[in-house]
Short mmCIF file of C-alpha atoms in Angstrom, two decimals:
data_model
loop_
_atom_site.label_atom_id
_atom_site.label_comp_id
_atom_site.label_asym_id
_atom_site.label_seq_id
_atom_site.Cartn_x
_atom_site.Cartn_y
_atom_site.Cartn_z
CA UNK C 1 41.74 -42.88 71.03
CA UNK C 2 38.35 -43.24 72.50
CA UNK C 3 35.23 -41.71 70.61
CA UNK C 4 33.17 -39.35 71.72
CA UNK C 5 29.65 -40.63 72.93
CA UNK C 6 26.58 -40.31 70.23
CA UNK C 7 24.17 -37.75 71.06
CA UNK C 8 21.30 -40.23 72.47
CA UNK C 9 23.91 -41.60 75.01
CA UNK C 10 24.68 -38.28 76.50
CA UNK C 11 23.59 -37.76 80.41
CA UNK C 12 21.59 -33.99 80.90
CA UNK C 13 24.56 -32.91 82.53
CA UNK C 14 26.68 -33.08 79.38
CA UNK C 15 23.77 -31.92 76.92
CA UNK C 16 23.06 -29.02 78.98
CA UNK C 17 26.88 -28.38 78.85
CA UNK C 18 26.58 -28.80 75.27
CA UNK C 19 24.06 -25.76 75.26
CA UNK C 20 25.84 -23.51 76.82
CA UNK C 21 29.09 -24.25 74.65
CA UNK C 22 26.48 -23.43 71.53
CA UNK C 23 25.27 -20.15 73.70
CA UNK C 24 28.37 -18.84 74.29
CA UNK C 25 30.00 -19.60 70.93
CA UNK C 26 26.55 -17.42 69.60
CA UNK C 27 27.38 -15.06 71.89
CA UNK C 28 31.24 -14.39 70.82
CA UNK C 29 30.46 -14.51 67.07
CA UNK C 30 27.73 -12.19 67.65
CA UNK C 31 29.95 -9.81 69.75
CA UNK C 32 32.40 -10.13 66.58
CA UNK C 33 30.19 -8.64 64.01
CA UNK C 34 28.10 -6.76 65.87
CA UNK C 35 29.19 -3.84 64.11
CA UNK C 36 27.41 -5.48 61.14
CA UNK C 37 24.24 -6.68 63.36
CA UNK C 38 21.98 -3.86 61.68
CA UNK C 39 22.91 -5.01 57.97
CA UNK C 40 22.34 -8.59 59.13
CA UNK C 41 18.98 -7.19 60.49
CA UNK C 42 17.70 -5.53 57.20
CA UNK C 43 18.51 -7.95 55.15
CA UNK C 44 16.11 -10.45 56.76
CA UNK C 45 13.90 -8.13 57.07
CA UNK C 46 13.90 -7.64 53.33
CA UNK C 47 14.21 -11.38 52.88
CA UNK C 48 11.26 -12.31 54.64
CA UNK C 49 9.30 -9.22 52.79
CA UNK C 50 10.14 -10.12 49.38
CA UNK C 51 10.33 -14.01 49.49
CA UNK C 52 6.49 -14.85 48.55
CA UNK C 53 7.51 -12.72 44.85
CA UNK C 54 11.03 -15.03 45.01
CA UNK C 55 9.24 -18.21 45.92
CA UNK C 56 6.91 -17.72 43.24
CA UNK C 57 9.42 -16.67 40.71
CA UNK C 58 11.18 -19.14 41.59
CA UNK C 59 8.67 -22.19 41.30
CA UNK C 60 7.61 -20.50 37.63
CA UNK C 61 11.17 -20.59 36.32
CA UNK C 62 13.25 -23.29 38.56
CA UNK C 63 16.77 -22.64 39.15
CA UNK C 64 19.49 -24.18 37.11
CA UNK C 65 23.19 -24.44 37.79
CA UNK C 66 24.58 -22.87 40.26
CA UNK C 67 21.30 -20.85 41.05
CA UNK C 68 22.87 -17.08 41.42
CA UNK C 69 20.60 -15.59 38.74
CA UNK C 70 17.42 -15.01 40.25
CA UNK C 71 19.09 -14.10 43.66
CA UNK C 72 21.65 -11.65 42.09
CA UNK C 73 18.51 -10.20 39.92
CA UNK C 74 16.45 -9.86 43.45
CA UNK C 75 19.42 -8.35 45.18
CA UNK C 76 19.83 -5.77 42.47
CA UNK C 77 16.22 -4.96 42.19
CA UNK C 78 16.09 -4.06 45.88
CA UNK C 79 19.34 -2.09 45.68
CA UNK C 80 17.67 -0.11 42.90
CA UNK C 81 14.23 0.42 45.11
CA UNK C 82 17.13 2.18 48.09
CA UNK C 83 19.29 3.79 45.66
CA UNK C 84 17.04 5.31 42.88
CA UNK C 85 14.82 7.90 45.23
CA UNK C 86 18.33 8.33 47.44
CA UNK C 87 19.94 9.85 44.45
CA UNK C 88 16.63 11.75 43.35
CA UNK C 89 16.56 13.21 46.83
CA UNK C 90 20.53 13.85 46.22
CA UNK C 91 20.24 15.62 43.09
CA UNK C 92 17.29 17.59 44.73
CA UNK C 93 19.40 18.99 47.83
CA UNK C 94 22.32 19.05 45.35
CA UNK C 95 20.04 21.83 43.49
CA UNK C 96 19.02 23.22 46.56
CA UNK C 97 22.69 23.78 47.89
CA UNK C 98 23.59 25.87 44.74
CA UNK C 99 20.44 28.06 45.35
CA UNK C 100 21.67 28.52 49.19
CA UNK C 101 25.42 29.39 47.78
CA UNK C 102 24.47 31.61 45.06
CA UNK C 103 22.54 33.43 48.12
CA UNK C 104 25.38 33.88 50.51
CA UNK C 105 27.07 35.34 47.45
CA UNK C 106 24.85 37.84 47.02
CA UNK C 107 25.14 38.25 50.86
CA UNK C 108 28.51 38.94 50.58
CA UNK C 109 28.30 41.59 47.72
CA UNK C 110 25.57 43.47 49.10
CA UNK C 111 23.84 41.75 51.34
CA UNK C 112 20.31 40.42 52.05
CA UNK C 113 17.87 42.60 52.89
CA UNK C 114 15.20 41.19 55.35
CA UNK C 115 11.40 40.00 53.82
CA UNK C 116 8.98 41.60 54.45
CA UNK C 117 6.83 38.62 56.39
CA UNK C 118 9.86 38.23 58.77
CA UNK C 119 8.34 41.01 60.60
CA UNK C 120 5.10 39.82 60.83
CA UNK C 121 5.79 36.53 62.98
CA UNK C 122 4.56 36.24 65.84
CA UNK C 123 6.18 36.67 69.43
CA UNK C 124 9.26 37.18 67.52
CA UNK C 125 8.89 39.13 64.62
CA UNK C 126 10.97 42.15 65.86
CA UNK C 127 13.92 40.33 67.45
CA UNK C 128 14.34 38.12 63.74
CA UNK C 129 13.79 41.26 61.89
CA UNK C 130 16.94 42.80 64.48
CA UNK C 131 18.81 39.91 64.17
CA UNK C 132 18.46 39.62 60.37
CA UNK C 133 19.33 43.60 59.97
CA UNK C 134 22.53 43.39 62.14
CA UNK C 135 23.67 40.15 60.35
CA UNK C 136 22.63 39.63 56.70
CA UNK C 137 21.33 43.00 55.46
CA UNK C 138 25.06 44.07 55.91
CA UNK C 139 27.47 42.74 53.69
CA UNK C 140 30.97 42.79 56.31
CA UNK C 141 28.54 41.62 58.91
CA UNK C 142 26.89 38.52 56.45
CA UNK C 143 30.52 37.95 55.13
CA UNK C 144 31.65 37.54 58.38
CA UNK C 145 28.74 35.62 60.08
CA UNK C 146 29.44 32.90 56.64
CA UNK C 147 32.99 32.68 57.61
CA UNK C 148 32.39 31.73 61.11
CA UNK C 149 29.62 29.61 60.04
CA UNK C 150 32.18 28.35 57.39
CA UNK C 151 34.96 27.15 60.08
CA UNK C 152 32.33 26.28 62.76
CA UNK C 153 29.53 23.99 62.41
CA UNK C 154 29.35 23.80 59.07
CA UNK C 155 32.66 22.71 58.53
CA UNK C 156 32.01 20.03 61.63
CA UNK C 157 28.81 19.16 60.00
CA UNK C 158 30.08 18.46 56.49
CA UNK C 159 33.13 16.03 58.08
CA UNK C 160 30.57 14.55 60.21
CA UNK C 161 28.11 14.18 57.04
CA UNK C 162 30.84 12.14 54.88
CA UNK C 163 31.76 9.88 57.61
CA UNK C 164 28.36 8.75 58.03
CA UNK C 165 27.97 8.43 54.38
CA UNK C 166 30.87 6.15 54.41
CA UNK C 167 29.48 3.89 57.04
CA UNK C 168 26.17 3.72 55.43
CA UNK C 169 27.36 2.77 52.36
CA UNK C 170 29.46 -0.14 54.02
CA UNK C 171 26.26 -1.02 56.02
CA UNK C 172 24.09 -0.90 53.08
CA UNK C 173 26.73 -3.31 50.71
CA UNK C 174 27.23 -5.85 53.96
CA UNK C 175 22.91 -5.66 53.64
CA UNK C 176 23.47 -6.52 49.56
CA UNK C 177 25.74 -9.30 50.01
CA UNK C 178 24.10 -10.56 53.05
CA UNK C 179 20.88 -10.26 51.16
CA UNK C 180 21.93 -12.54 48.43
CA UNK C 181 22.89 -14.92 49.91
CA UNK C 182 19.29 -15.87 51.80
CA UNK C 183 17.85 -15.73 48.38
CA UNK C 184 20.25 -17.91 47.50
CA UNK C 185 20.49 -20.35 50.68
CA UNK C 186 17.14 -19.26 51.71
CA UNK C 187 15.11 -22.76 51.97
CA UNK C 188 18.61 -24.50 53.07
CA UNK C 189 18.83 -22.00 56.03
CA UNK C 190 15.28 -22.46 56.99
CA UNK C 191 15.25 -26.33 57.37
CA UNK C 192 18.65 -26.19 59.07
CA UNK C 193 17.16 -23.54 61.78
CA UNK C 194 13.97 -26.10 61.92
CA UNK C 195 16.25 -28.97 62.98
CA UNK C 196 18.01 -26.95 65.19
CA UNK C 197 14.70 -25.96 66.95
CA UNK C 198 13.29 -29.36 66.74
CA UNK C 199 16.68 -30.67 68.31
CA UNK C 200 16.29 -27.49 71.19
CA UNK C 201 12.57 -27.61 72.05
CA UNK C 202 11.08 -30.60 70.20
CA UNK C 203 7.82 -30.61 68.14
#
């Protein structure tokens, strides 16, 4: 069975070839996940910003073992910097929201009657204060502008809101584990990708 040639034997026809091969192979896997491309993104981008902290961490306390501590402590700590104003801002609208129900309640019951600076706005003042009168300072006509509202857009909106919640949350985990692992491999994966551009370009 012959042998394939080494790598210093090889005519430019069959290196260029070579390069293309590695091109298009890129090119597939990158067509694969590129569903995933934006996690992949972030978490180099948080990589790169928080390695001088991890390098220095890292040199004051040298890893031991299998060396998933400091990454998996890194990893969490930048989960918690995402997640911990997310869910402040989520209690906050939470909060909010009960406000907004407890006044299309009242809308219902008796309705809304219109402020007083509604009428003072410029350009429009009269038409919003019209508009408001017809539809909230009634109660049928607010109870029934909150039922269309309720099977309309808001409905759509909500469905549309989970679903993008879902995928964000997918996203952001793919960023996590993604994340961890360039702590982990970090320095391996950077002298590999100097070879490899050594091999490409040269010095």
């Amino acid at each position: 069975m012959p042998h394939p040639e080494p790598e210093g034997h090889a005519t430019p026809a069959q290196r260029r070839m070579r390069i293309v091969l590695g091109l298009l192979l890129l090119l597939a896997g990158l067509w694969t996940i590129r569903a995933f491309l934006p996690a992949l993104g972030w978490a180099v981008i948080l990589a790169v910003a928080t390695w001088p902290l991890y390098a220095r961490v890292r040199r004051r306390f040298p890893p031991r073992g299998h060396d998933i501590l400091f990454p998996a402590l890194f990893t969490l700590a930048v989960a918690l910097l995402v997640l911990v104003p997310l869910t402040i801002a989520a209690i906050q609208i939470a909060r909010e929201a009960r406000v907004v129900i407890g006044l299309f309640d009242e809308a219902r019951r008796s309705g809304l009657p219109a402020p007083d600076w509604i009428a003072n706005l410029p350009l429009v003042g009269a038409q919003a204060l019209g508009w408001w009168k017809a539809n909230l300072a009634d109660p049928g006509a607010a109870s029934e502008l909150i039922e269309r509202m309720s099977h309309g857009s808001v409905g759509h909106w909500t469905r549309s809101l989970g679903g993008q919640v879902v995928h964000r949350s997918v996203i952001f985990g793919f960023t996590l584990l993604t994340l961890f692992f360039l702590y982990r491999d970090g320095i391996w994966l950077a002298d590999a990708l100097m070879r490899v551009g050594h091999r490409a370009v040269g010095p």
